[in-house]
CSV table of C-alpha atoms and ligand atoms in Angstrom, one decimal:
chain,number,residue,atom,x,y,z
A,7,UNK,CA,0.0,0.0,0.0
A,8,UNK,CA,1.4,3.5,-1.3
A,9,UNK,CA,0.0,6.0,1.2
A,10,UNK,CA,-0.5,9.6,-0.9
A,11,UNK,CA,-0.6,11.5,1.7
A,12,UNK,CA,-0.7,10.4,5.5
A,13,UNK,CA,-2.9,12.7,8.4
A,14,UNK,CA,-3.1,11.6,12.2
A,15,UNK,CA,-2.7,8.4,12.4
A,16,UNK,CA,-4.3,7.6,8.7
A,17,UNK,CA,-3.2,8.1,5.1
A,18,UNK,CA,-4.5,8.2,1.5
A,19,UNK,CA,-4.7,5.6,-1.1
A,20,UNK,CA,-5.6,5.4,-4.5
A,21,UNK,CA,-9.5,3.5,-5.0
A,22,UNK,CA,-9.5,1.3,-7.8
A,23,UNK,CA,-12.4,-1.2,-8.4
A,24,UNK,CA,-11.6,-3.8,-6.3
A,25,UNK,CA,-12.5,-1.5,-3.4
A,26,UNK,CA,-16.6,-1.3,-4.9
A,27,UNK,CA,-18.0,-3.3,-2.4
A,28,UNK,CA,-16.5,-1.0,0.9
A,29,UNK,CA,-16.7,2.3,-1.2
A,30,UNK,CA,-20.6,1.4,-1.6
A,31,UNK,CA,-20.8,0.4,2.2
A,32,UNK,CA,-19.3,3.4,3.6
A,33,UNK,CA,-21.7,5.6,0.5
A,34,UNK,CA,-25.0,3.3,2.3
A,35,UNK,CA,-23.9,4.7,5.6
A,36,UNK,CA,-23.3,8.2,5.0
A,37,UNK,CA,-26.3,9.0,2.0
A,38,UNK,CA,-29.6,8.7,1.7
A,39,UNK,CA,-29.6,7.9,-1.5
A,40,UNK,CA,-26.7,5.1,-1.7
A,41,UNK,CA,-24.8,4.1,-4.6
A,42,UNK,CA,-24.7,0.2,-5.4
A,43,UNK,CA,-21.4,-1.8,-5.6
A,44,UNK,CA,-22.1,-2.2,-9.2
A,45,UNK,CA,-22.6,1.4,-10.0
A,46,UNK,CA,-19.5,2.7,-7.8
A,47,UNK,CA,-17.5,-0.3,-10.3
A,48,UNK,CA,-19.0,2.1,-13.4
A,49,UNK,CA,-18.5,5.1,-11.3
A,50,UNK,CA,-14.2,4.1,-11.1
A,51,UNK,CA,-14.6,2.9,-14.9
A,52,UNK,CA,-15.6,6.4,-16.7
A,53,UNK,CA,-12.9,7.6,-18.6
A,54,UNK,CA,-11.3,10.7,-16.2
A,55,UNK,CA,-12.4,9.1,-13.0
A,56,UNK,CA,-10.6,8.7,-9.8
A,57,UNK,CA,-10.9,7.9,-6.2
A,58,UNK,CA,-9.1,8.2,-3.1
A,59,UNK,CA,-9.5,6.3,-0.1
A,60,UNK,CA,-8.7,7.2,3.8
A,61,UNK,CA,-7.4,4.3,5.4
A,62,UNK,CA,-5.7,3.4,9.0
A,63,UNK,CA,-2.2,3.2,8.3
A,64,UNK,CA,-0.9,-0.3,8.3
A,65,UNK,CA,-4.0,-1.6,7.1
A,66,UNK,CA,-3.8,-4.0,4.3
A,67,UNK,CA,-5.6,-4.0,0.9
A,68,UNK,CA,-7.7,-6.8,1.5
A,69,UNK,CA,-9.3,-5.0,4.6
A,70,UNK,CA,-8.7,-1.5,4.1
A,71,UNK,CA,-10.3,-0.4,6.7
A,72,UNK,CA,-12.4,2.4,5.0
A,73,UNK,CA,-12.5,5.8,7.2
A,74,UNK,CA,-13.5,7.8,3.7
A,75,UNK,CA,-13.4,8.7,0.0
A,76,UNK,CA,-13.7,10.9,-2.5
A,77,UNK,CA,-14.5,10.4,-5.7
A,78,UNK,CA,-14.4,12.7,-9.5
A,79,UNK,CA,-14.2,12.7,-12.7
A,80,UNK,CA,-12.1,15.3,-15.0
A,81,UNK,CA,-13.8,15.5,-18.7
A,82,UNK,CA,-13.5,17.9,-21.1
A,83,UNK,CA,-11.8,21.0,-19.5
A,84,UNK,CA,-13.7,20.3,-16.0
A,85,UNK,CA,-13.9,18.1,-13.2
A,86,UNK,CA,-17.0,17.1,-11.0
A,87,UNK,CA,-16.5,15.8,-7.3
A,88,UNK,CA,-18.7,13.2,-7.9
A,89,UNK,CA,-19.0,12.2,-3.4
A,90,UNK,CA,-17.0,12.4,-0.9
A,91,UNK,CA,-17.7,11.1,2.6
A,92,UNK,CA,-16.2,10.4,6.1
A,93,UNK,CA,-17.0,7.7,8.5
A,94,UNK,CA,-19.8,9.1,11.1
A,95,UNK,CA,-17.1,8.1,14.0
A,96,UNK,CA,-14.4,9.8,12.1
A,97,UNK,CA,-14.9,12.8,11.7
A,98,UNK,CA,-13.8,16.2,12.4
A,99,UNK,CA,-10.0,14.9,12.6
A,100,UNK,CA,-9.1,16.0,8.9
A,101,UNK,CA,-10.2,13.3,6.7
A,102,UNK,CA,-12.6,15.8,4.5
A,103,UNK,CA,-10.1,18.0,4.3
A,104,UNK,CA,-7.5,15.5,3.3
A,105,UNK,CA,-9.9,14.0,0.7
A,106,UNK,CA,-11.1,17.3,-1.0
A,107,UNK,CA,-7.4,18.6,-1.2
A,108,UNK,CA,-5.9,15.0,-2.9
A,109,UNK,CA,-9.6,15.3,-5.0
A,110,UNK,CA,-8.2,19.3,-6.1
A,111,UNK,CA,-4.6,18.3,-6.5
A,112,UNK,CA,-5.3,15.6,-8.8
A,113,UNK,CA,-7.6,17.8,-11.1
A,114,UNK,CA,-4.8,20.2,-11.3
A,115,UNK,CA,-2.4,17.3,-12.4
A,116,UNK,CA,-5.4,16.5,-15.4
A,117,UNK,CA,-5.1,20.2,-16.5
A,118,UNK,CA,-8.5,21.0,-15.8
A,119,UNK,CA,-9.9,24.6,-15.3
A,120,UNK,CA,-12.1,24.3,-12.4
A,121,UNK,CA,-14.3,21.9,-10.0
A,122,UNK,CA,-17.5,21.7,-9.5
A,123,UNK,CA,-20.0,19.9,-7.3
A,124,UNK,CA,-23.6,19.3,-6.0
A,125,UNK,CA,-24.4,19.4,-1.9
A,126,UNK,CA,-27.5,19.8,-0.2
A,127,UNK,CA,-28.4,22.8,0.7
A,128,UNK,CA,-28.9,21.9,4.5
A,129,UNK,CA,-25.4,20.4,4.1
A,130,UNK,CA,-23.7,23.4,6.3
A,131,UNK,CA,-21.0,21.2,6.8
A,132,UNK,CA,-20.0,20.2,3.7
A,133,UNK,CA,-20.8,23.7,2.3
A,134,UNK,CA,-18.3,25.0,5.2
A,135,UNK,CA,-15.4,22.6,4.5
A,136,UNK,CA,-15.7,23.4,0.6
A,137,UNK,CA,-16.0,27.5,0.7
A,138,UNK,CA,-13.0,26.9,3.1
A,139,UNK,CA,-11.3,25.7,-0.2
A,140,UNK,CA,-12.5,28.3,-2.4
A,141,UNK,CA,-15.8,26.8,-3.6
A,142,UNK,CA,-18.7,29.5,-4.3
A,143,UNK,CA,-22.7,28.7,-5.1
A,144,UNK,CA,-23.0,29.0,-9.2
A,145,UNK,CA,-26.5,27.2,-9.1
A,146,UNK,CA,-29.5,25.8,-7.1
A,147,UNK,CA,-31.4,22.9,-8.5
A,148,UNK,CA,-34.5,22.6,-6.6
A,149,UNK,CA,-36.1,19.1,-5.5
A,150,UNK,CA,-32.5,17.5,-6.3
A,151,UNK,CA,-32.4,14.9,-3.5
A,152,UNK,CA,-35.1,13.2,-2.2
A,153,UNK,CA,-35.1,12.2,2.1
A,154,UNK,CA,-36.3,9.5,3.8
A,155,UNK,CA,-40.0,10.9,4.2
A,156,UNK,CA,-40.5,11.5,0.9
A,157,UNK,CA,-39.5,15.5,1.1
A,158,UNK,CA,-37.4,16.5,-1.2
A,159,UNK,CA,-34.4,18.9,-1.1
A,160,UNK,CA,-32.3,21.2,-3.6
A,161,UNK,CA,-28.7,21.1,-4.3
A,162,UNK,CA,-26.6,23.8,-4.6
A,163,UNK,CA,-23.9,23.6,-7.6
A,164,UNK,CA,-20.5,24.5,-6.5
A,165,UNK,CA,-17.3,25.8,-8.3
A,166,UNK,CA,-14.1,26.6,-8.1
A,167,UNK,CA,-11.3,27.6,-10.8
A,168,UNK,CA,-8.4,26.1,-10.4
A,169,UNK,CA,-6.2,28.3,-12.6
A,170,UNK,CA,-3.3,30.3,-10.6
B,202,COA,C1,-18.5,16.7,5.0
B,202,COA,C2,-17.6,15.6,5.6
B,202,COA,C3,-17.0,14.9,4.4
B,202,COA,C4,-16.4,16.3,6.4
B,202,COA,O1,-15.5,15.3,6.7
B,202,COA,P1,-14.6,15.5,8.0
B,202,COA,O2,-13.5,14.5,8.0
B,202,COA,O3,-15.4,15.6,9.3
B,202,COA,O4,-13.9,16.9,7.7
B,202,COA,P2,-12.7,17.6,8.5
B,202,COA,O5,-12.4,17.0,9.8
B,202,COA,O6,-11.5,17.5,7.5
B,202,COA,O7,-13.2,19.1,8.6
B,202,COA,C5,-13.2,19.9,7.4
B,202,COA,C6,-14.0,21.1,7.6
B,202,COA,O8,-15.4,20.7,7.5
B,202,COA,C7,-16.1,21.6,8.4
B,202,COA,N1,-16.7,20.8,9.4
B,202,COA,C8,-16.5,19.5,9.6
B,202,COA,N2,-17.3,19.1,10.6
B,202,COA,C9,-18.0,20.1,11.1
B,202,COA,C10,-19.0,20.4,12.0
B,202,COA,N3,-19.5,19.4,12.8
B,202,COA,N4,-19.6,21.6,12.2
B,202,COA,C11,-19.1,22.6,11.4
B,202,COA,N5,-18.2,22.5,10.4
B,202,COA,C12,-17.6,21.3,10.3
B,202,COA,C13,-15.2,22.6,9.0
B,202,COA,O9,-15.1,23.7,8.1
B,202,COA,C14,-13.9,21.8,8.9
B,202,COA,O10,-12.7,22.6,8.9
B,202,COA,P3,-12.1,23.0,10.3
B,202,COA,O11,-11.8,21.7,11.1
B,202,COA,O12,-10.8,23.7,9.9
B,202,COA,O13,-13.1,23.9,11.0
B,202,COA,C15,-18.3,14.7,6.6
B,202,COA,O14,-19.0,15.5,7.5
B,202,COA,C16,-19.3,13.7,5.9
B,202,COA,O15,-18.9,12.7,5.4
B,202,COA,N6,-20.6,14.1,5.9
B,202,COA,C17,-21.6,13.2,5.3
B,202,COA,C18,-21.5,13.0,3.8
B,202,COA,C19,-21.5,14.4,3.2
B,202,COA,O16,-22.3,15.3,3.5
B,202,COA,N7,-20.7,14.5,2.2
B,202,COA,C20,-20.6,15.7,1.3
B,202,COA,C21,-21.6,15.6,0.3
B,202,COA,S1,-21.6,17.0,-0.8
């Protein structure tokens, strides 16, 4: 295992599709609307896709011990940050953080001219952590994500250029 990038105890690997089935467990736990194992495999196989994953260091690849991911997609002058998430029990020690900058350096290394993204509009986390990296609203798509009870919510769109 080549750690990326290593934060407080943990570091960063690359995802590749042998690491579906734990990317999709972690995405059950932390969405309400989850992605399957079979569409986080399509997901990793898009042409311009990539993932990291935050694992405990020492950990080995058959149990990576999943504490978060990101995952995007760079096509066509752009990238998308397609999800990121962070263990419930792990957060607030970095991980995010850690993600969303491997996420921004790697769209840099593609050439890319900016990032964008969806988040809920109740996400004031999420919306915190990405502002803190330069992200600004660009859009509101109303009735995007549907909750548990049926309501449903709007996602704001995201961006940030990544041109010095
Ligand atoms: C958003 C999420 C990825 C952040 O992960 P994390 O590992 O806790 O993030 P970090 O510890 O690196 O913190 C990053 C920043 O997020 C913000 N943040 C994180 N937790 C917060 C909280 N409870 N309250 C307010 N801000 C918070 C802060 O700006 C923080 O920076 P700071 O520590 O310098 O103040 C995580 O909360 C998560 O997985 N949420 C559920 C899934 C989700 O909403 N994903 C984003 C979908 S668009």
């Amino acid at each position: 295992m080549k750690a990326l990038r290593a934060f407080d105890g943990a570091g960063l690997i690359a995802a590749t599709a042998s690491h579906a089935t734990v990317i999709a467990e972690l995405h059950r736990r932390c969405f309400d609307e989850p992605w399957s194992v079979f569409t986080v495999r399509q997901v990793l196989a898009m042409p311009g896709a990539f993932g990291f994953l935050a694992v405990e260091e020492n950990s080995g690849m058959a149990d990576p011990g999943l504490l978060g991911f990101a995952l995007g997609r760079s096509a066509a002058g752009e990238c998308e940050l397609l999800s990121l998430a962070v263990a419930a029990r792990q957060r607030r020690r970095g991980i995010g953080n850690a993600l969303l900058a491997a996420a921004l350096d790697r769209a840099r290394r593609d050439g890319v001219g900016r990032m964008f993204l969806e988040v809920a509009e109740d996400n004031a986390v999420a919306q915190r952590l990405y502002r803190a990296y330069g992200f600004r609203q660009v859009g509101r798509r109303p009735r995007y994500y549907r909750r548990p009870r049926g309501e449903a919510m709007a996602a704001l769109t995201y961006a940030v250029s990544l041109q010095d």
